[in-house]
Coordinates of C-alpha atoms in Angstrom, one line a residue:
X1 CA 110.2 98.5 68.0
X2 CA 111.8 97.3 71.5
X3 CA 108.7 94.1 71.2
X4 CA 110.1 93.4 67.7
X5 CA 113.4 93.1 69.0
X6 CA 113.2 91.2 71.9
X7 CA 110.9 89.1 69.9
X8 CA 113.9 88.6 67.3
X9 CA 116.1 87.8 71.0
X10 CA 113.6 85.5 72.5
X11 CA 114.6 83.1 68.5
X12 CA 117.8 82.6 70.2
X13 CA 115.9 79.4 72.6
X14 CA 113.8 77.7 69.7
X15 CA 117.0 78.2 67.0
X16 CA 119.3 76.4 69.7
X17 CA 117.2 73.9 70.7
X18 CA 116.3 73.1 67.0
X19 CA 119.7 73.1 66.1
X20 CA 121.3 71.2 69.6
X21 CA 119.1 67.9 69.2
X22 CA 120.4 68.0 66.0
X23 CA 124.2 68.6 66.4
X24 CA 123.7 66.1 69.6
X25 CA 122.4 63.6 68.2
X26 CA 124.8 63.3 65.2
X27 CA 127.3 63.9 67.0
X28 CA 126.3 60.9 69.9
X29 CA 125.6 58.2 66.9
X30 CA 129.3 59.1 65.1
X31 CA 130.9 58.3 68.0
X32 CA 128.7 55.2 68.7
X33 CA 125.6 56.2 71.2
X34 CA 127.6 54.9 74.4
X35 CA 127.0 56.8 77.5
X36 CA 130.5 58.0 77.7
X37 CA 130.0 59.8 74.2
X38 CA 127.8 62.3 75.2
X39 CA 131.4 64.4 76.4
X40 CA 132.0 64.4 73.0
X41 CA 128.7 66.7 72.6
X42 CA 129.8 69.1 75.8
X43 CA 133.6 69.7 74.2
X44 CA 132.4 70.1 70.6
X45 CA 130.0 73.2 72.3
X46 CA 132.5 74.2 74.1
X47 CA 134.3 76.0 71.4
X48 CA 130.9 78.0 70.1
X49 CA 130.4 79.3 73.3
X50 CA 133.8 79.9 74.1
X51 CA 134.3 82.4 71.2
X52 CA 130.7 83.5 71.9
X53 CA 132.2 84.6 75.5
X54 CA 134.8 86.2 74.2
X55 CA 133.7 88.1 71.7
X56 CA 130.8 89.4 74.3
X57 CA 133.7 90.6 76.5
X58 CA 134.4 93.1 73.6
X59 CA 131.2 94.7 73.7
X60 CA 131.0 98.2 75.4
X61 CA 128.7 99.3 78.2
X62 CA 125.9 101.6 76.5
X63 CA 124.6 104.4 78.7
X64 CA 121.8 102.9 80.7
X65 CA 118.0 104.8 79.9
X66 CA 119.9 106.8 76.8
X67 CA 117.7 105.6 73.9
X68 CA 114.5 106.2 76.5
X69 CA 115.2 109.6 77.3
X70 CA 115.6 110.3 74.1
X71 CA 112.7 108.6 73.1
X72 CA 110.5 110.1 76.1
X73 CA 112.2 113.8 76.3
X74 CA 113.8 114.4 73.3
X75 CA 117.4 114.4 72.1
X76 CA 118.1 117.7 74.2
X77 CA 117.5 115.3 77.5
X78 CA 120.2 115.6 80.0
X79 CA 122.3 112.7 80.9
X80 CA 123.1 112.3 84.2
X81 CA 127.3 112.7 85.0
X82 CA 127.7 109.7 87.1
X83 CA 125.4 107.5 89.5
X84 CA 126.5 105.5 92.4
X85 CA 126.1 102.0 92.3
X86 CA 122.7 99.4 92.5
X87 CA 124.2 96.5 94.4
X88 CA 121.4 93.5 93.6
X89 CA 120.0 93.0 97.3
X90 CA 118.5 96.7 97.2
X91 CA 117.5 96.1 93.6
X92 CA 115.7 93.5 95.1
X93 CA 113.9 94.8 97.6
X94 CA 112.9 97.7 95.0
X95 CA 111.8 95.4 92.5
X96 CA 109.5 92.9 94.6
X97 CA 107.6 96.3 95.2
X98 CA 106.8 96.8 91.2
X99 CA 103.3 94.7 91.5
X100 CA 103.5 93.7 87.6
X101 CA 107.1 92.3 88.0
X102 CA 106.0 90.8 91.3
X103 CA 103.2 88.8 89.7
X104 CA 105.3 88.5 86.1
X105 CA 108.4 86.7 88.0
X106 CA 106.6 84.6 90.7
X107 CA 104.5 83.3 87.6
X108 CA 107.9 82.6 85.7
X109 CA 109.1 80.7 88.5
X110 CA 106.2 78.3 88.9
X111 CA 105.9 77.9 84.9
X112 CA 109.5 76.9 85.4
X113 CA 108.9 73.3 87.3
X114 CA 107.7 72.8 83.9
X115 CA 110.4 74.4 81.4
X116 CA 112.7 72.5 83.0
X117 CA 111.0 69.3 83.8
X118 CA 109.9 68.6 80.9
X119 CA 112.6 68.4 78.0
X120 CA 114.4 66.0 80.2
X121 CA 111.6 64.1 81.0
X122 CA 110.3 63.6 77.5
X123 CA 113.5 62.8 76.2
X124 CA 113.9 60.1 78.7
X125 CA 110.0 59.3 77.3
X126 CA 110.9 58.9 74.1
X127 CA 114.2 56.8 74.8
X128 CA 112.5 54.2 77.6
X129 CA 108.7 53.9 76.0
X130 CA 109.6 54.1 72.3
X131 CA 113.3 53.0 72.1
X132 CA 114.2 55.6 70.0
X133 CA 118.2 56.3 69.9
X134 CA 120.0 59.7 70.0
X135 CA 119.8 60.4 66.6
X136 CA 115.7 60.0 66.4
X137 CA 115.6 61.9 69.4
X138 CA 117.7 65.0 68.0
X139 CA 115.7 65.3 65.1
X140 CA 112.1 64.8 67.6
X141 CA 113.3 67.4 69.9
X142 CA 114.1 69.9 66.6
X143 CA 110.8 69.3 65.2
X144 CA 109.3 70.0 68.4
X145 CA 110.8 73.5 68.7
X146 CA 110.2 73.9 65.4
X147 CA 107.0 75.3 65.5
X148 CA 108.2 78.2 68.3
X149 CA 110.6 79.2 65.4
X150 CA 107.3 80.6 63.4
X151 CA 105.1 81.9 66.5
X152 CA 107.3 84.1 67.9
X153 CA 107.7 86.3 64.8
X154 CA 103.8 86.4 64.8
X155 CA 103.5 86.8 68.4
X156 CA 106.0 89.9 68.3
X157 CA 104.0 91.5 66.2
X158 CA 101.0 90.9 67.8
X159 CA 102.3 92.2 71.0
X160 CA 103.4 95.5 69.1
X161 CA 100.0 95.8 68.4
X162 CA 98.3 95.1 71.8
X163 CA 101.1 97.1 73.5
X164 CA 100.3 100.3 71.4
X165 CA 96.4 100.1 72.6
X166 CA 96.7 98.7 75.7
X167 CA 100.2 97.4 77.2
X168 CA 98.4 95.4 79.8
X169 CA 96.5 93.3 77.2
X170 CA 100.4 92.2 76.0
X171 CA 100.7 90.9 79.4
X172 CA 97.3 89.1 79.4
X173 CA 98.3 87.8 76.0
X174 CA 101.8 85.6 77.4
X175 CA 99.2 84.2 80.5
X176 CA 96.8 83.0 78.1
X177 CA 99.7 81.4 75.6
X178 CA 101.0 79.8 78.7
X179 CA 97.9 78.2 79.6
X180 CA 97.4 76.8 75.8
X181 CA 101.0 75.8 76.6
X182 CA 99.5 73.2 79.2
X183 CA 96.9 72.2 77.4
X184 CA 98.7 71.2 74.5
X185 CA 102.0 69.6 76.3
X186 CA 99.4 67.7 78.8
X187 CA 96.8 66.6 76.2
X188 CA 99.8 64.6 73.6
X189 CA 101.4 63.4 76.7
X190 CA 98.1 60.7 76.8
X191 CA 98.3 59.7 73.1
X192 CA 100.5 56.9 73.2
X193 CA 100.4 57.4 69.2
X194 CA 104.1 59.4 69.1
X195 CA 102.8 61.1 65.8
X196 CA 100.2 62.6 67.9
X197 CA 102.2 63.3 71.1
X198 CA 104.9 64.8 69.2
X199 CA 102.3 67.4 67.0
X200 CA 100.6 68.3 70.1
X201 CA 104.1 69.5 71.8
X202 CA 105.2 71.0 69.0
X203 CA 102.4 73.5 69.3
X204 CA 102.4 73.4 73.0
X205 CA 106.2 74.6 72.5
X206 CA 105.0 77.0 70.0
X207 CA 102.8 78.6 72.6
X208 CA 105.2 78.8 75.2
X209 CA 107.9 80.4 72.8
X210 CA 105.1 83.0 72.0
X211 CA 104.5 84.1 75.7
X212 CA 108.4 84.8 76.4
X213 CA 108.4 87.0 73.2
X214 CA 106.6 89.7 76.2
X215 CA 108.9 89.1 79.0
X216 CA 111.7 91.7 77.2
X217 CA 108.9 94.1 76.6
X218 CA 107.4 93.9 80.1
X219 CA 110.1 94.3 82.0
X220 CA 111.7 97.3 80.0
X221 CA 108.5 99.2 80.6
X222 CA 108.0 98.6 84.2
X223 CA 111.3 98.7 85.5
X224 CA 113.3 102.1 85.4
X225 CA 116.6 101.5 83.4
X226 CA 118.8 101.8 87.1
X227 CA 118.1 98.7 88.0
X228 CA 116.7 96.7 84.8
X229 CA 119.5 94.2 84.3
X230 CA 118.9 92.8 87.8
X231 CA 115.3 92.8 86.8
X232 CA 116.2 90.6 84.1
X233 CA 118.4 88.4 86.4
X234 CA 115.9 88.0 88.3
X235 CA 113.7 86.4 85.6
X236 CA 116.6 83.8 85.1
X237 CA 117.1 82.9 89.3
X238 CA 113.4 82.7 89.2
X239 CA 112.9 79.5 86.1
X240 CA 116.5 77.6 87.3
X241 CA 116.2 78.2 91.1
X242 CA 112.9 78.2 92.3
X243 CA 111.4 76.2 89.2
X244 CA 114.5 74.7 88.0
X245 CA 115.5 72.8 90.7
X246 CA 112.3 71.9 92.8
X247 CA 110.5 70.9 89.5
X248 CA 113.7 68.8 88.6
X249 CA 114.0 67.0 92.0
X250 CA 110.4 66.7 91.4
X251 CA 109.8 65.2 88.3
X252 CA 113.3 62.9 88.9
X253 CA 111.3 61.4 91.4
X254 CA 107.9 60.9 89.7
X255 CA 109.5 59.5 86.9
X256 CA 111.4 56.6 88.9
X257 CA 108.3 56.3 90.9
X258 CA 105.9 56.1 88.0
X259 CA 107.3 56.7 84.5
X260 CA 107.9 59.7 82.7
X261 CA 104.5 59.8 81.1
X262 CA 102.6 60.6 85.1
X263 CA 105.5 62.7 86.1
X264 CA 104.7 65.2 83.3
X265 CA 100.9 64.8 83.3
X266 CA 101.3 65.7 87.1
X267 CA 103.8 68.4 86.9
X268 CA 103.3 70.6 83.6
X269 CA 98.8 71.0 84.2
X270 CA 99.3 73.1 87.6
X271 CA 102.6 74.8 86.6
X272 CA 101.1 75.7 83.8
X273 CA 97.9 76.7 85.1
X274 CA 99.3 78.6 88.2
X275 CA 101.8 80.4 85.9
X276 CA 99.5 81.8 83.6
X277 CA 97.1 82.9 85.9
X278 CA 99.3 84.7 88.3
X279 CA 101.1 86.8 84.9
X280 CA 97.5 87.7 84.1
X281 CA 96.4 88.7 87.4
X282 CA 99.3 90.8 87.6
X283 CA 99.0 92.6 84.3
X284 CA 96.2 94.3 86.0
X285 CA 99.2 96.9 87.7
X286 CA 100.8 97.2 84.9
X287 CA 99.7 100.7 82.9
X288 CA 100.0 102.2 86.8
X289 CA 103.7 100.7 87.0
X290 CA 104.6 102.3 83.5
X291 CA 103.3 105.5 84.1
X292 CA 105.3 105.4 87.3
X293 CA 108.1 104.7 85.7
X294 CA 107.8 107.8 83.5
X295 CA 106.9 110.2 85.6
X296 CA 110.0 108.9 87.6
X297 CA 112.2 109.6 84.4
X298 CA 110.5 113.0 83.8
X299 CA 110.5 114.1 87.5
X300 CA 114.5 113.3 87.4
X301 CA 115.4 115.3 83.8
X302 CA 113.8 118.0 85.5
X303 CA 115.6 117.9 88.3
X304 CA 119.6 117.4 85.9
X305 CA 118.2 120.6 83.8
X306 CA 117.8 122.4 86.9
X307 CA 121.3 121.7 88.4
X308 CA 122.6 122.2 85.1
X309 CA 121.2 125.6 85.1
X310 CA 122.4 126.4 88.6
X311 CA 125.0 124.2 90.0
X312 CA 125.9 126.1 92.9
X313 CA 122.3 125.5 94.1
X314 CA 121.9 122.1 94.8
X315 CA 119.8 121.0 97.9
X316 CA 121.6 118.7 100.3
X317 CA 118.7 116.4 100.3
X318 CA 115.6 115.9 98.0
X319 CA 113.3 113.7 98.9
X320 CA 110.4 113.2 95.8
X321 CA 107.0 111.0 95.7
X322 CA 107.8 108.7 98.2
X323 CA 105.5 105.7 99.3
X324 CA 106.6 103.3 101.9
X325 CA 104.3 100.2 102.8
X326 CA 104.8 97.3 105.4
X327 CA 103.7 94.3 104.0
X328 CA 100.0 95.2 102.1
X329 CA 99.6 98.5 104.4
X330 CA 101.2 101.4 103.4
X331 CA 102.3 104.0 105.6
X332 CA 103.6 107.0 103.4
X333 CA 102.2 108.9 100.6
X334 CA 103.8 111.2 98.4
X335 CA 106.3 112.2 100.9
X336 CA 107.8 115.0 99.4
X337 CA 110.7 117.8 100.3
X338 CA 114.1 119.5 100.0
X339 CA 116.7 120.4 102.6
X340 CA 119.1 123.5 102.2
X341 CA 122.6 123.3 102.5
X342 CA 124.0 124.1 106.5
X343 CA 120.2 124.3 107.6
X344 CA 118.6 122.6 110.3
X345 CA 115.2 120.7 109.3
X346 CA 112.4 119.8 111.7
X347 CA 110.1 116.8 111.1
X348 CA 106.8 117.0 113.0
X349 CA 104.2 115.4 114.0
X350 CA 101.6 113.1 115.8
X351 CA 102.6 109.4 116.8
X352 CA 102.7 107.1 113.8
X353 CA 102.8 110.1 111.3
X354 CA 105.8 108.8 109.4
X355 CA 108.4 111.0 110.2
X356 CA 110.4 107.7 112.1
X357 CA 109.5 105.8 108.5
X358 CA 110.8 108.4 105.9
X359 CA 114.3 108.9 107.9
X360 CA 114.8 105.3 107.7
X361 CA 113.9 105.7 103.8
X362 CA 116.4 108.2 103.6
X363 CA 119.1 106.6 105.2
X364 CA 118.0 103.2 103.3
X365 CA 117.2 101.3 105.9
X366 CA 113.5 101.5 104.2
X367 CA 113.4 100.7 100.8
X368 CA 110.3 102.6 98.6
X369 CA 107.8 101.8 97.1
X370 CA 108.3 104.4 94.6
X371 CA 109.9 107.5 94.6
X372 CA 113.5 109.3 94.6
X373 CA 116.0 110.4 97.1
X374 CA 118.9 112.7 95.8
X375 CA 122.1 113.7 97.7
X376 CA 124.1 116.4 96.4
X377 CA 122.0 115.8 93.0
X378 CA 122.9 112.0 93.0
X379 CA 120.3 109.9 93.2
X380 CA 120.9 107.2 95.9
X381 CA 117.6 105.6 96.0
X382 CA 118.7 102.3 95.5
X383 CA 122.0 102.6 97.6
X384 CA 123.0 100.7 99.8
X385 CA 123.0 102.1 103.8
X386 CA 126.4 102.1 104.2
X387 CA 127.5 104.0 100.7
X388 CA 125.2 106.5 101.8
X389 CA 127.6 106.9 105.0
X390 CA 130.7 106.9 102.8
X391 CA 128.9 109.7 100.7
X392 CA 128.6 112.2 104.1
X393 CA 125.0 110.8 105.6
X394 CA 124.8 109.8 109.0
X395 CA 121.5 108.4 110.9
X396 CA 121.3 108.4 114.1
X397 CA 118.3 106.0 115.3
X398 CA 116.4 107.2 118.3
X399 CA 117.1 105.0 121.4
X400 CA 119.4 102.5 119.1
X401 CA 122.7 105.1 118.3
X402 CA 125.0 102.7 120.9
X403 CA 126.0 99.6 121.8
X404 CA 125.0 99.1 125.8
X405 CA 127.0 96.2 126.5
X406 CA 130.5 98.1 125.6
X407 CA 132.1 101.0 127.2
X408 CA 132.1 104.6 126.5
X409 CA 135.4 104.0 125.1
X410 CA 134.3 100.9 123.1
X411 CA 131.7 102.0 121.3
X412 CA 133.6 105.0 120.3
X413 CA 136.9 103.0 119.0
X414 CA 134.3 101.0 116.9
X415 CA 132.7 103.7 115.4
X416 CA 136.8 105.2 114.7
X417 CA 137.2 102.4 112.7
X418 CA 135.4 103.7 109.7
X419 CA 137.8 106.1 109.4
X420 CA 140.6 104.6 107.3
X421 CA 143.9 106.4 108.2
X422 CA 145.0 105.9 111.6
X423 CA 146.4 109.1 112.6
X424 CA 143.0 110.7 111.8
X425 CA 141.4 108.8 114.0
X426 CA 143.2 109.1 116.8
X427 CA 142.9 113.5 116.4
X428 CA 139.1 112.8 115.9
X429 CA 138.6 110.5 119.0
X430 CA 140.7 113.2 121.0
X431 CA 138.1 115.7 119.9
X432 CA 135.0 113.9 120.4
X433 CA 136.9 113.9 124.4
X434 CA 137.3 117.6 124.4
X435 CA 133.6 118.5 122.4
X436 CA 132.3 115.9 124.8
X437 CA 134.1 116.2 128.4
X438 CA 131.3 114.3 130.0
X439 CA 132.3 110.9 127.9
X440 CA 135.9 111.2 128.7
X441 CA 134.7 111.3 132.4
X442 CA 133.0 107.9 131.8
X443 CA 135.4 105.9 129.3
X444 CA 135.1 102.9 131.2
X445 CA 131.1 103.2 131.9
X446 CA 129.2 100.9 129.8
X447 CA 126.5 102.5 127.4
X448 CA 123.8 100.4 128.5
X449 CA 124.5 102.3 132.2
X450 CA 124.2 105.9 131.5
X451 CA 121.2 107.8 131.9
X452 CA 119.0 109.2 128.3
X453 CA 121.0 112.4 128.0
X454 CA 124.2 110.9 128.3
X455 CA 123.8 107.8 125.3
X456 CA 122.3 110.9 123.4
X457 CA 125.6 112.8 124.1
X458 CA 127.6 109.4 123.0
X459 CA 125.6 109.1 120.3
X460 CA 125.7 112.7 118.6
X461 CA 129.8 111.9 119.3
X462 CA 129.9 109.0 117.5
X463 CA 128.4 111.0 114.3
X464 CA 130.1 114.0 114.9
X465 CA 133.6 112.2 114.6
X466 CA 133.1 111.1 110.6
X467 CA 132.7 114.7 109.8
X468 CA 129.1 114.3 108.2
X469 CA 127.3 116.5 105.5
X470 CA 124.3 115.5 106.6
X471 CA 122.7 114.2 109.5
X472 CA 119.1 112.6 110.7
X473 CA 118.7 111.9 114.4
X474 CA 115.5 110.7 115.5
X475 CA 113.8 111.7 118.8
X476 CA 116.8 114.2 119.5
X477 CA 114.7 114.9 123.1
X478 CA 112.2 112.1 123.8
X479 CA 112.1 111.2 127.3
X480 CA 114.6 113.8 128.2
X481 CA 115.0 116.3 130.9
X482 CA 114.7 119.7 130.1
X483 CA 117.9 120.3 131.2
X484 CA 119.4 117.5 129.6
X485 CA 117.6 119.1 126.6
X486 CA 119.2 122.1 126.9
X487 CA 122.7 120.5 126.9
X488 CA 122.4 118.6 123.7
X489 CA 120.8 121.9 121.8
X490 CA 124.0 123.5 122.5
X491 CA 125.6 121.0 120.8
X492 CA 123.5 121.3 118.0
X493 CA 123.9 124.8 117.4
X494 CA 127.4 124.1 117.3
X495 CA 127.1 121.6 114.7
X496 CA 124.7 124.1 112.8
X497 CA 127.4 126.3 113.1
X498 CA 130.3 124.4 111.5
X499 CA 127.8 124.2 108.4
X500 CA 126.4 120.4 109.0
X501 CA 122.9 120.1 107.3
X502 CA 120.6 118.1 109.7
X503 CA 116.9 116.8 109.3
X504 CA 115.8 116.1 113.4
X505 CA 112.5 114.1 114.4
X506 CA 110.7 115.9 116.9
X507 CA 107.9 116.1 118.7
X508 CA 108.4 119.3 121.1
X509 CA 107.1 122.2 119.0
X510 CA 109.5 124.1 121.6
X511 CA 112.5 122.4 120.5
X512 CA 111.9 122.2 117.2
X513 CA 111.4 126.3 116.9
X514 CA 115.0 126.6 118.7
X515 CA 117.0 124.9 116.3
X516 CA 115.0 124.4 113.1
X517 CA 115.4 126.8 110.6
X518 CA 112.7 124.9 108.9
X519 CA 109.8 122.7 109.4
X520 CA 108.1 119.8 107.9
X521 CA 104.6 118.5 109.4
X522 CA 103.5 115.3 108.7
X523 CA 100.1 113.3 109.5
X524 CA 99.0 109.8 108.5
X525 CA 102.3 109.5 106.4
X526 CA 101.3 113.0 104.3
X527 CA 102.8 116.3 104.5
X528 CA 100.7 119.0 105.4
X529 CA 103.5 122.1 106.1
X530 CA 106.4 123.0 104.7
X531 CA 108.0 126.3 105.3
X532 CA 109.8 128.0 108.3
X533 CA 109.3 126.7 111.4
X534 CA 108.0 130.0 112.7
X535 CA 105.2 129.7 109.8
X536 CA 104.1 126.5 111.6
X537 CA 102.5 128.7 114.9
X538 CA 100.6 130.6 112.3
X539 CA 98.5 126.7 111.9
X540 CA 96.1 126.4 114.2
X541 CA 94.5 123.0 112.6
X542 CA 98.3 121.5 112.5
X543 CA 99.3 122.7 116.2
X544 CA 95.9 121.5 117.4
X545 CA 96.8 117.7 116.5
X546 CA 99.9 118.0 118.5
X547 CA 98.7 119.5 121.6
X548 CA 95.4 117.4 121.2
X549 CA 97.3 113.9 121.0
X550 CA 99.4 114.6 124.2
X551 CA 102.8 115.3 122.7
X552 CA 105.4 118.1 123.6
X553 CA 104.7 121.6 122.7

C-alpha cells in the first residue's frame, strides 16, 4: 500500500510539468512572446500555490510511526507520551550512517546535474536549433512528460511486487530505470530529426519518473519514523544543492561554449551512469537496514509496555544495541546496559576497549550507528549534547573538563552562566567554594597551572553546581596520586549520597570496587560483565586482561 501511494505522490512532477509547458506557453503567446511576459507566467502561479500554501497550513501533525506500529505490533502498541526534539544536524549525522540512504542520496545528487540541467537546456535546444516559440515549446515539453504520466502507475505496482519478495530488488529496479533514463535522453539528443529526439526523451522521462516512484518506499523502510522527514529533506538538498547547482553552472557553461546539444550529451551519460550505479550498489544494505529498523521499533514498544507497567521503575540510563564506527572501522558492538537510579556505575576495561567511546555516545558527542539511548524513558538518541544537559546529564571529559587559560574563578562564572536565574547562581557558586575550599583558595590561579587532582576537583565543581541527575566522568583517577585519589572519592561518595546517578570510566579495579555499586567490563568495544562490581573478582579471565595489559588494579 505505502509503494502505491507514493507512487500516486511521485504524479504530482509529470502532471505539473505536463500541465506548466502548457499553461506557460499560452499564457507567454497571449501576451505576445516578449521576454518581459514571462512575469505574467510567475504571477498567474502565484495564486495556485498560494492557496496551496495555505490550505497546507491547515493540515494537522499526525503522530509520527502511528500507522507502523500498528501495522508492525498491533493496535494495542503503546505510543510514546512525548519525545524530545531531532534538530537536523544530528539527524544528519544518524542518517549518513544508514548505508542504503547513504548510497540512495549520494546517487540522487549526482542524477541531479542531470534533472536539472537538462529541462533548461533542452528548452533552450529547441528555441535556438529549431526556432520553435513558447507555445511549440509548452506543448513539446507536455508531451515529453507525458509518457512518465503512464509509467509510474505501472512502475508502482511493479515495486509492490518486488518489494513483497525482496525490497532490495525495488531498489535495484530505480538504478536500472535511471540508467535506461540515460540512454534514452542521450541517444535523441544525436537525432537532429526533432520527431525522433523528442520520442526518445519522452521515454527517457518516462524512465526517470518510474525510478522516483521507489524513493518514498525506500526511505520509509530504512529510516525509523524519528527522523524520516529530514530523511526526505535530505533527498531534496541533495538534487537542488549538490546537483542542482553544480550541474546548472555546468551545463550554463557548456552550452555557451558549445551549444546545448554537447552540453547535454556531456552531462546527462555520466550523471546518469554514476547515479544508477551507486542506488544499485547500495541496495545491497538494504534488507539489513530494514530489519534494523524494526527491531529498533520492537526493542522500544518493549521498553513503553514496560514503563507502562511499572512507572516508578524506570532506569536512569538505558543504553541498547549500540554500534559506533570511525570512518569504515567500527569500534563498538552491541553495547548494551542499564543504570539504576542514585547508583554509582563502573566502566572497565583494557586501553581502546570502548568505554571513552560509548560515554561520548551517551552524552552525544558520538553519534551511532545504530542503537538507542533512553533517559528517564525518553529516548534521546538523536538529541542534541546540550538538551541532554538541560535534561539533567552532565559529561565530564577526562583531561578536557576546564578551560587552562582562565582562572579558577573564570571557568566557574562560565560554567554559572547556564544557570538562568541570577540569584541561584550566585548560592550555587558560594557552595561549589564551601564543597570545594581548595578552589576558593586559588580563585585567581589559572586552570592550566594546577596540578591533576586539583583541575579534577574544578572540574567535578563545575558539574556539581547544575544539580545533575546524572553524571559520566571519564578517567576520574588517571595519572593521580593516591592521595589525591582519595580526596576526590570522598567527594564522590558525597555526591552518591545526595542521590546523583553516575557512570565513571575507570581503570583501577581498586577504585572502581570503592565507589561502584556496579560494574560494566568491556573489551574490543563488547561487554563481557555486567553485574556488581564485587562479582567482577569472581572473573579470573576478565581480571587477567587488566593486570596483563599494565593497567591499575
Amino acid at each position: 500500500m505505502r509503494t502505491r501511494i507514493f507512487a500516486i505522490e511521485a504524479l504530482g512532477r509529470p502532471l505539473g510539468q505536463v500541465l506548466g509547458p502548457l499553461f506557460a506557453g499560452v499564457v507567454v503567446v497571449a501576451a505576445g512572446d516578449d521576454a518581459g511576459d514571462w512575469r505574467v507566467v510567475f504571477l498567474a502561479l502565484l495564486i495556485p500555490a498560494g492557496l496551496t500554501i495555505l490550505w497546507s497550513l491547515s493540515l494537522k501533525e499526525p503522530s509520527r510511526g502511528q500507522q507502523e506500529r500498528i501495522a508492525l505490533l498491533g493496535d494495542s502498541a503503546v505510543v510514546a507520551q512525548s519525545e524530545p526534539p531531532v534538530l537536523l544536524s544530528a539527524a544528519f549525522q544518524r542518517l549518513k550512517k544508514v548505508r542504503t540512504f547513504y548510497f540512495l542520496v549520494v546517487g540522487i545528487g549526482v542524477l541531479g546535474f542531470a534533472l536539472i540541467a537538462v529541462p533548461g537546456a533542452f528548452n533552450l535546444l529547441l528555441e535556438d536549433s529549431y526556432g520553435y516559440n513558447a507555445g511549440k515549446r509548452g506543448w513539446i515539453g507536455a508531451i515529453t512528460w507525458s509518457g512518465a504520466l503512464i509509467a509510474i502507475p505501472i512502475a508502482g505496482r511493479i515495486g509492490e511486487r518486488l518489494f513483497r519478495k525482496n525490497p532490495s530488488s525495488a531498489l535495484r529496479m530505480m538504478g536500472v530505470c535511471i540508467l535506461l533514463y540515460g540512454v534514452f535522453v542521450t541517444v535523441g539528443l544525436r537525432f537532429h530529426s526533432p520527431a525522433v529526439m523528442i520520442a526518445l526523451t519522452t521515454v527517457g522521462f518516462a524512465f526517470q519518473g518510474a525510478a522516483f516512484t521507489q524513493v518514498g518506499p525506500s526511505i520509509s523502510a530504512i529510516i525509523p519514523y524519528q527522523m524520516r522527514s529530514q530523511a526526505f529533506a535530505m533527498v531534496g538538498v541533495y538534487i537542488f544543492l549538490m546537483g542542482g547547482f553544480f550541474g546548472g553552472l555546468f551545463a550554463g557553461a557548456l552550452s555557451d561554449a558549445h551549444g546545448e546539444r554537447t552540453a547535454l550529451t556531456a552531462i546527462v551519460p555520466p550523471a546518469a551512469l554514476l547515479g544508477g550505479l551507486l542506488i544499485i550498489y547500495g541496495s545491497r544494505y538494504m534488507n539489513r537496514d530494514i530489519a534494523l529498523t524494526r527491531s529498533e521499533l520492537r526493542e522500544q514498544q518493549v521498553e513503553l509496555e514496560r514503563i507502562a507497567g511499572d512507572p516508578d521503575n524506570v532506569p536512569m540510563l538505558q543504553v541498547r544495541n549500540i554500534d559506533v564506527s570511525y570512518g569504515n572501522l567500527q569500534v563498538l558492538f552491541d553495547v548494551g546496559f542499564d543504570v539504576r537510579r542514585g547508583e554509582v556505575l563502573a566502566l572497565l576495561g583494557t586501553n581502546g576497549a570502548g568505554k571513552s567511546t560509548i560515554l561520548r555516545a551517551i552524552s552525544g558527542l558520538v553519534m551511532p550507528d545504530r542503537g538507542v539511548v533512553r533517559m528517564n524513558g525518553r529516548t534521546i538518541t538523536l538529541v542534541e549534547p546540550q538538551y541532554r544537559a538541560q535534561m539533567g546529564m552532565v559529561h565530564i571529559a577526562g583531561g578536557e573538563a576546564v578551560f587552562s587559560s582562565m582562572t579558577v574563578a573564570e571557568n566557574l562564572a562560565l560554567w554559572s552562566r547556564q544557570i538562568p536565574d541570577s540569584a541561584k547562581r550566585q548560592e550555587k557558586l558560594a557552595l561549589v567554594y564551601e564543597t570545594f575550599s581548595m578552589l576558593d583558595e586559588r580563585r585567581d590561579q589559572r586552570a592550566g597551572s594546577l596540578s591533576g587532582g586539583q583541575q579534577q576537583m574544578l572540574a567535578l565543581a563545575k558539574a556539581v553546581m547544575l544539580e545533575p541527575q546524572l553524571l559520566c566522568i571519564d578517567e576520574l583517577s588517571l595519572g593521580l596520586a593516591p592521595v589525591v585519589v582519595q580526596d576526590i572519592l570522598q567527594i564522590v561518595e558525597k555526591l552518591k549520597d545526595q542521590g546523583i546517578t553516575m557512570i565513571i570510566v575507570e581503570q583501577s579495579l581498586n577504585v572502581a570496587l570503592a565507589i561502584a555499586d556496579r560494574a560494566v567490563f568491556m573489551e574490543r568495544g563488547q561487554v563481557m560483565f555486567e553485574g556488581p562490581a564485587k562479582e567482577l573478582l569472581e572473573r579470573d579471565d576478565l581480571l587477567r586482561a587488566v593486570f596483563l595489559s599494565g593497567e591499575g588494579a
